[in-house]
């Protein structure tokens, strides 16, 4: 059984929590940690430590952050660097969070990390217009 922490700037984590809950219902062993404008990195560290403590019974913990190199990412790396069975990923999106939330208990932390990266990348698509083109090149 693995745990998951979702963290990011502003209300990033709360927004993803709301979306996950709407789509898949409340998921167990997931902590959502926002880094609000009014908070310091010390405040963030306290919140991240609390989230990790809430998941101490888990075999592994995956932390999904909004930006590589941002304060939530750096704080998570700092707090998990010496812990086995933890991983930190930056660049989180809703597809990544959904996939890992649903599959987190059926795989190892290394497999979960790969699932997160793959699902996050595969969720990125560009809309391609179809249809006839006007002579001037504009779509119809």
PDB file of C-alpha atoms in Angstrom:
ATOM      1  CA  UNK A   1       0.000   0.000   0.000  1.00  0.00           C
ATOM      2  CA  UNK A   2       1.454   3.314  -1.141  1.00  0.00           C
ATOM      3  CA  UNK A   3       0.680   6.894  -0.247  1.00  0.00           C
ATOM      4  CA  UNK A   4       0.525   9.922  -2.464  1.00  0.00           C
ATOM      5  CA  UNK A   5       1.208  13.598  -1.782  1.00  0.00           C
ATOM      6  CA  UNK A   6       0.117  16.246  -4.274  1.00  0.00           C
ATOM      7  CA  UNK A   7       1.669  19.679  -3.805  1.00  0.00           C
ATOM      8  CA  UNK A   8       2.024  22.925  -5.670  1.00  0.00           C
ATOM      9  CA  UNK A   9       1.844  26.696  -5.673  1.00  0.00           C
ATOM     10  CA  UNK A  10      -1.366  28.476  -4.724  1.00  0.00           C
ATOM     11  CA  UNK A  11      -4.387  26.187  -4.609  1.00  0.00           C
ATOM     12  CA  UNK A  12      -2.915  23.709  -7.101  1.00  0.00           C
ATOM     13  CA  UNK A  13      -3.276  20.713  -4.773  1.00  0.00           C
ATOM     14  CA  UNK A  14      -6.748  21.700  -3.557  1.00  0.00           C
ATOM     15  CA  UNK A  15      -7.891  22.085  -7.156  1.00  0.00           C
ATOM     16  CA  UNK A  16      -6.618  18.647  -8.081  1.00  0.00           C
ATOM     17  CA  UNK A  17      -8.215  17.217  -4.942  1.00  0.00           C
ATOM     18  CA  UNK A  18     -11.560  18.657  -6.004  1.00  0.00           C
ATOM     19  CA  UNK A  19     -11.192  17.221  -9.518  1.00  0.00           C
ATOM     20  CA  UNK A  20     -10.134  13.750  -8.338  1.00  0.00           C
ATOM     21  CA  UNK A  21     -13.035  13.643  -5.899  1.00  0.00           C
ATOM     22  CA  UNK A  22     -15.496  14.685  -8.627  1.00  0.00           C
ATOM     23  CA  UNK A  23     -14.248  12.075 -11.103  1.00  0.00           C
ATOM     24  CA  UNK A  24     -13.298   9.105  -8.915  1.00  0.00           C
ATOM     25  CA  UNK A  25     -14.612   9.847  -5.431  1.00  0.00           C
ATOM     26  CA  UNK A  26     -12.519  10.429  -2.334  1.00  0.00           C
ATOM     27  CA  UNK A  27      -9.323   8.377  -2.506  1.00  0.00           C
ATOM     28  CA  UNK A  28      -7.538   7.007   0.550  1.00  0.00           C
ATOM     29  CA  UNK A  29      -3.927   7.705   1.561  1.00  0.00           C
ATOM     30  CA  UNK A  30      -3.578  10.905  -0.447  1.00  0.00           C
ATOM     31  CA  UNK A  31      -2.447  14.172   1.107  1.00  0.00           C
ATOM     32  CA  UNK A  32      -2.883  17.505  -0.654  1.00  0.00           C
ATOM     33  CA  UNK A  33      -0.425  20.263   0.295  1.00  0.00           C
ATOM     34  CA  UNK A  34      -0.862  23.776  -1.070  1.00  0.00           C
ATOM     35  CA  UNK A  35       1.880  26.405  -0.876  1.00  0.00           C
ATOM     36  CA  UNK A  36      -0.070  29.612  -0.452  1.00  0.00           C
ATOM     37  CA  UNK A  37       1.170  33.119  -1.207  1.00  0.00           C
ATOM     38  CA  UNK A  38       0.934  34.047   2.471  1.00  0.00           C
ATOM     39  CA  UNK A  39       3.177  31.144   3.542  1.00  0.00           C
ATOM     40  CA  UNK A  40       6.936  30.824   3.891  1.00  0.00           C
ATOM     41  CA  UNK A  41       8.976  27.828   2.813  1.00  0.00           C
ATOM     42  CA  UNK A  42       9.202  26.974   6.531  1.00  0.00           C
ATOM     43  CA  UNK A  43       5.392  26.795   6.633  1.00  0.00           C
ATOM     44  CA  UNK A  44       5.444  24.563   3.588  1.00  0.00           C
ATOM     45  CA  UNK A  45       8.002  22.282   5.217  1.00  0.00           C
ATOM     46  CA  UNK A  46       5.806  21.904   8.310  1.00  0.00           C
ATOM     47  CA  UNK A  47       2.804  20.998   6.137  1.00  0.00           C
ATOM     48  CA  UNK A  48       4.838  18.558   4.052  1.00  0.00           C
ATOM     49  CA  UNK A  49       6.223  16.870   7.188  1.00  0.00           C
ATOM     50  CA  UNK A  50       2.672  16.496   8.507  1.00  0.00           C
ATOM     51  CA  UNK A  51       1.563  14.929   5.221  1.00  0.00           C
ATOM     52  CA  UNK A  52       4.476  12.473   5.333  1.00  0.00           C
ATOM     53  CA  UNK A  53       3.634  11.639   8.964  1.00  0.00           C
ATOM     54  CA  UNK A  54       0.030  10.922   7.961  1.00  0.00           C
ATOM     55  CA  UNK A  55       1.346   8.389   5.435  1.00  0.00           C
ATOM     56  CA  UNK A  56       3.923   6.735   7.727  1.00  0.00           C
ATOM     57  CA  UNK A  57       2.071   3.403   7.606  1.00  0.00           C
ATOM     58  CA  UNK A  58       2.463   3.236   3.806  1.00  0.00           C
ATOM     59  CA  UNK A  59       5.110   1.067   2.150  1.00  0.00           C
ATOM     60  CA  UNK A  60       6.111   3.920  -0.129  1.00  0.00           C
ATOM     61  CA  UNK A  61       5.200   7.529  -0.868  1.00  0.00           C
ATOM     62  CA  UNK A  62       5.114   9.280  -4.224  1.00  0.00           C
ATOM     63  CA  UNK A  63       5.095  13.089  -4.209  1.00  0.00           C
ATOM     64  CA  UNK A  64       3.653  14.832  -7.268  1.00  0.00           C
ATOM     65  CA  UNK A  65       4.487  18.543  -7.552  1.00  0.00           C
ATOM     66  CA  UNK A  66       3.511  21.232 -10.011  1.00  0.00           C
ATOM     67  CA  UNK A  67       6.959  22.480 -11.079  1.00  0.00           C
ATOM     68  CA  UNK A  68      10.406  20.943 -11.118  1.00  0.00           C
ATOM     69  CA  UNK A  69      12.620  23.205  -9.039  1.00  0.00           C
ATOM     70  CA  UNK A  70       9.772  25.056  -7.322  1.00  0.00           C
ATOM     71  CA  UNK A  71       9.528  25.301  -3.538  1.00  0.00           C
ATOM     72  CA  UNK A  72       7.102  22.354  -3.154  1.00  0.00           C
ATOM     73  CA  UNK A  73       9.395  20.181  -5.296  1.00  0.00           C
ATOM     74  CA  UNK A  74      12.579  21.228  -3.478  1.00  0.00           C
ATOM     75  CA  UNK A  75      10.948  20.779  -0.083  1.00  0.00           C
ATOM     76  CA  UNK A  76       9.686  17.304  -0.980  1.00  0.00           C
ATOM     77  CA  UNK A  77      13.109  16.288  -2.290  1.00  0.00           C
ATOM     78  CA  UNK A  78      14.782  17.587   0.870  1.00  0.00           C
ATOM     79  CA  UNK A  79      12.376  15.727   3.157  1.00  0.00           C
ATOM     80  CA  UNK A  80      12.472  12.412   1.261  1.00  0.00           C
ATOM     81  CA  UNK A  81      16.077  12.336   0.044  1.00  0.00           C
ATOM     82  CA  UNK A  82      17.237   9.907   2.738  1.00  0.00           C
ATOM     83  CA  UNK A  83      14.067   7.787   2.791  1.00  0.00           C
ATOM     84  CA  UNK A  84      13.749   4.523   0.896  1.00  0.00           C
ATOM     85  CA  UNK A  85      10.628   3.868  -1.141  1.00  0.00           C
ATOM     86  CA  UNK A  86       9.897   7.503  -1.902  1.00  0.00           C
ATOM     87  CA  UNK A  87       9.976   9.437  -5.145  1.00  0.00           C
ATOM     88  CA  UNK A  88       9.296  13.046  -6.157  1.00  0.00           C
ATOM     89  CA  UNK A  89       8.021  14.047  -9.600  1.00  0.00           C
ATOM     90  CA  UNK A  90       7.549  17.566 -10.961  1.00  0.00           C
ATOM     91  CA  UNK A  91       5.160  18.544 -13.733  1.00  0.00           C
ATOM     92  CA  UNK A  92       2.043  16.933 -12.280  1.00  0.00           C
ATOM     93  CA  UNK A  93      -1.243  17.077 -14.149  1.00  0.00           C
ATOM     94  CA  UNK A  94      -4.737  15.724 -13.457  1.00  0.00           C
ATOM     95  CA  UNK A  95      -4.281  12.577 -15.547  1.00  0.00           C
ATOM     96  CA  UNK A  96      -1.110  11.731 -13.624  1.00  0.00           C
ATOM     97  CA  UNK A  97      -2.803  12.256 -10.263  1.00  0.00           C
ATOM     98  CA  UNK A  98      -5.874  10.225 -11.276  1.00  0.00           C
ATOM     99  CA  UNK A  99      -3.856   7.291 -12.573  1.00  0.00           C
ATOM    100  CA  UNK A 100      -1.573   7.128  -9.554  1.00  0.00           C
ATOM    101  CA  UNK A 101      -4.451   7.594  -7.106  1.00  0.00           C
ATOM    102  CA  UNK A 102      -6.287   4.623  -8.559  1.00  0.00           C
ATOM    103  CA  UNK A 103      -3.294   2.302  -9.061  1.00  0.00           C
ATOM    104  CA  UNK A 104      -1.102   3.262  -6.086  1.00  0.00           C
ATOM    105  CA  UNK A 105      -1.812   0.167  -3.990  1.00  0.00           C
ATOM    106  CA  UNK A 106      -1.239  -2.485  -6.648  1.00  0.00           C
ATOM    107  CA  UNK A 107       2.373  -1.694  -7.598  1.00  0.00           C
ATOM    108  CA  UNK A 108       5.779  -0.905  -6.145  1.00  0.00           C
ATOM    109  CA  UNK A 109       6.816   2.711  -5.674  1.00  0.00           C
ATOM    110  CA  UNK A 110       9.184   2.402  -8.658  1.00  0.00           C
ATOM    111  CA  UNK A 111       6.356   1.093 -10.848  1.00  0.00           C
ATOM    112  CA  UNK A 112       4.063   3.844  -9.583  1.00  0.00           C
ATOM    113  CA  UNK A 113       6.688   6.449 -10.477  1.00  0.00           C
ATOM    114  CA  UNK A 114       6.849   5.104 -14.048  1.00  0.00           C
ATOM    115  CA  UNK A 115       3.045   4.983 -14.305  1.00  0.00           C
ATOM    116  CA  UNK A 116       2.886   8.623 -13.196  1.00  0.00           C
ATOM    117  CA  UNK A 117       5.424   9.790 -15.745  1.00  0.00           C
ATOM    118  CA  UNK A 118       3.878   7.800 -18.592  1.00  0.00           C
ATOM    119  CA  UNK A 119       0.286   8.836 -17.861  1.00  0.00           C
ATOM    120  CA  UNK A 120       1.304  12.466 -17.409  1.00  0.00           C
ATOM    121  CA  UNK A 121       3.071  12.532 -20.774  1.00  0.00           C
ATOM    122  CA  UNK A 122       0.317  10.639 -22.594  1.00  0.00           C
ATOM    123  CA  UNK A 123      -2.295  13.103 -21.352  1.00  0.00           C
ATOM    124  CA  UNK A 124      -0.670  15.944 -23.274  1.00  0.00           C
ATOM    125  CA  UNK A 125      -2.314  16.283 -26.681  1.00  0.00           C
ATOM    126  CA  UNK A 126      -2.793  19.050 -29.183  1.00  0.00           C
ATOM    127  CA  UNK A 127      -6.179  19.547 -30.826  1.00  0.00           C
ATOM    128  CA  UNK A 128      -5.841  19.051 -34.559  1.00  0.00           C
ATOM    129  CA  UNK A 129      -8.302  20.852 -36.745  1.00  0.00           C
ATOM    130  CA  UNK A 130      -9.866  18.805 -39.480  1.00  0.00           C
ATOM    131  CA  UNK A 131     -11.920  19.751 -42.481  1.00  0.00           C
ATOM    132  CA  UNK A 132     -11.517  21.533 -45.725  1.00  0.00           C
ATOM    133  CA  UNK A 133      -9.240  24.516 -46.166  1.00  0.00           C
ATOM    134  CA  UNK A 134     -10.280  27.693 -47.960  1.00  0.00           C
ATOM    135  CA  UNK A 135      -8.105  28.822 -50.824  1.00  0.00           C
ATOM    136  CA  UNK A 136      -6.545  31.459 -48.557  1.00  0.00           C
ATOM    137  CA  UNK A 137      -5.527  28.730 -46.116  1.00  0.00           C
ATOM    138  CA  UNK A 138      -8.073  29.522 -43.411  1.00  0.00           C
ATOM    139  CA  UNK A 139     -10.091  26.614 -42.033  1.00  0.00           C
ATOM    140  CA  UNK A 140     -13.756  26.278 -42.865  1.00  0.00           C
TER     141      UNK A 140
END
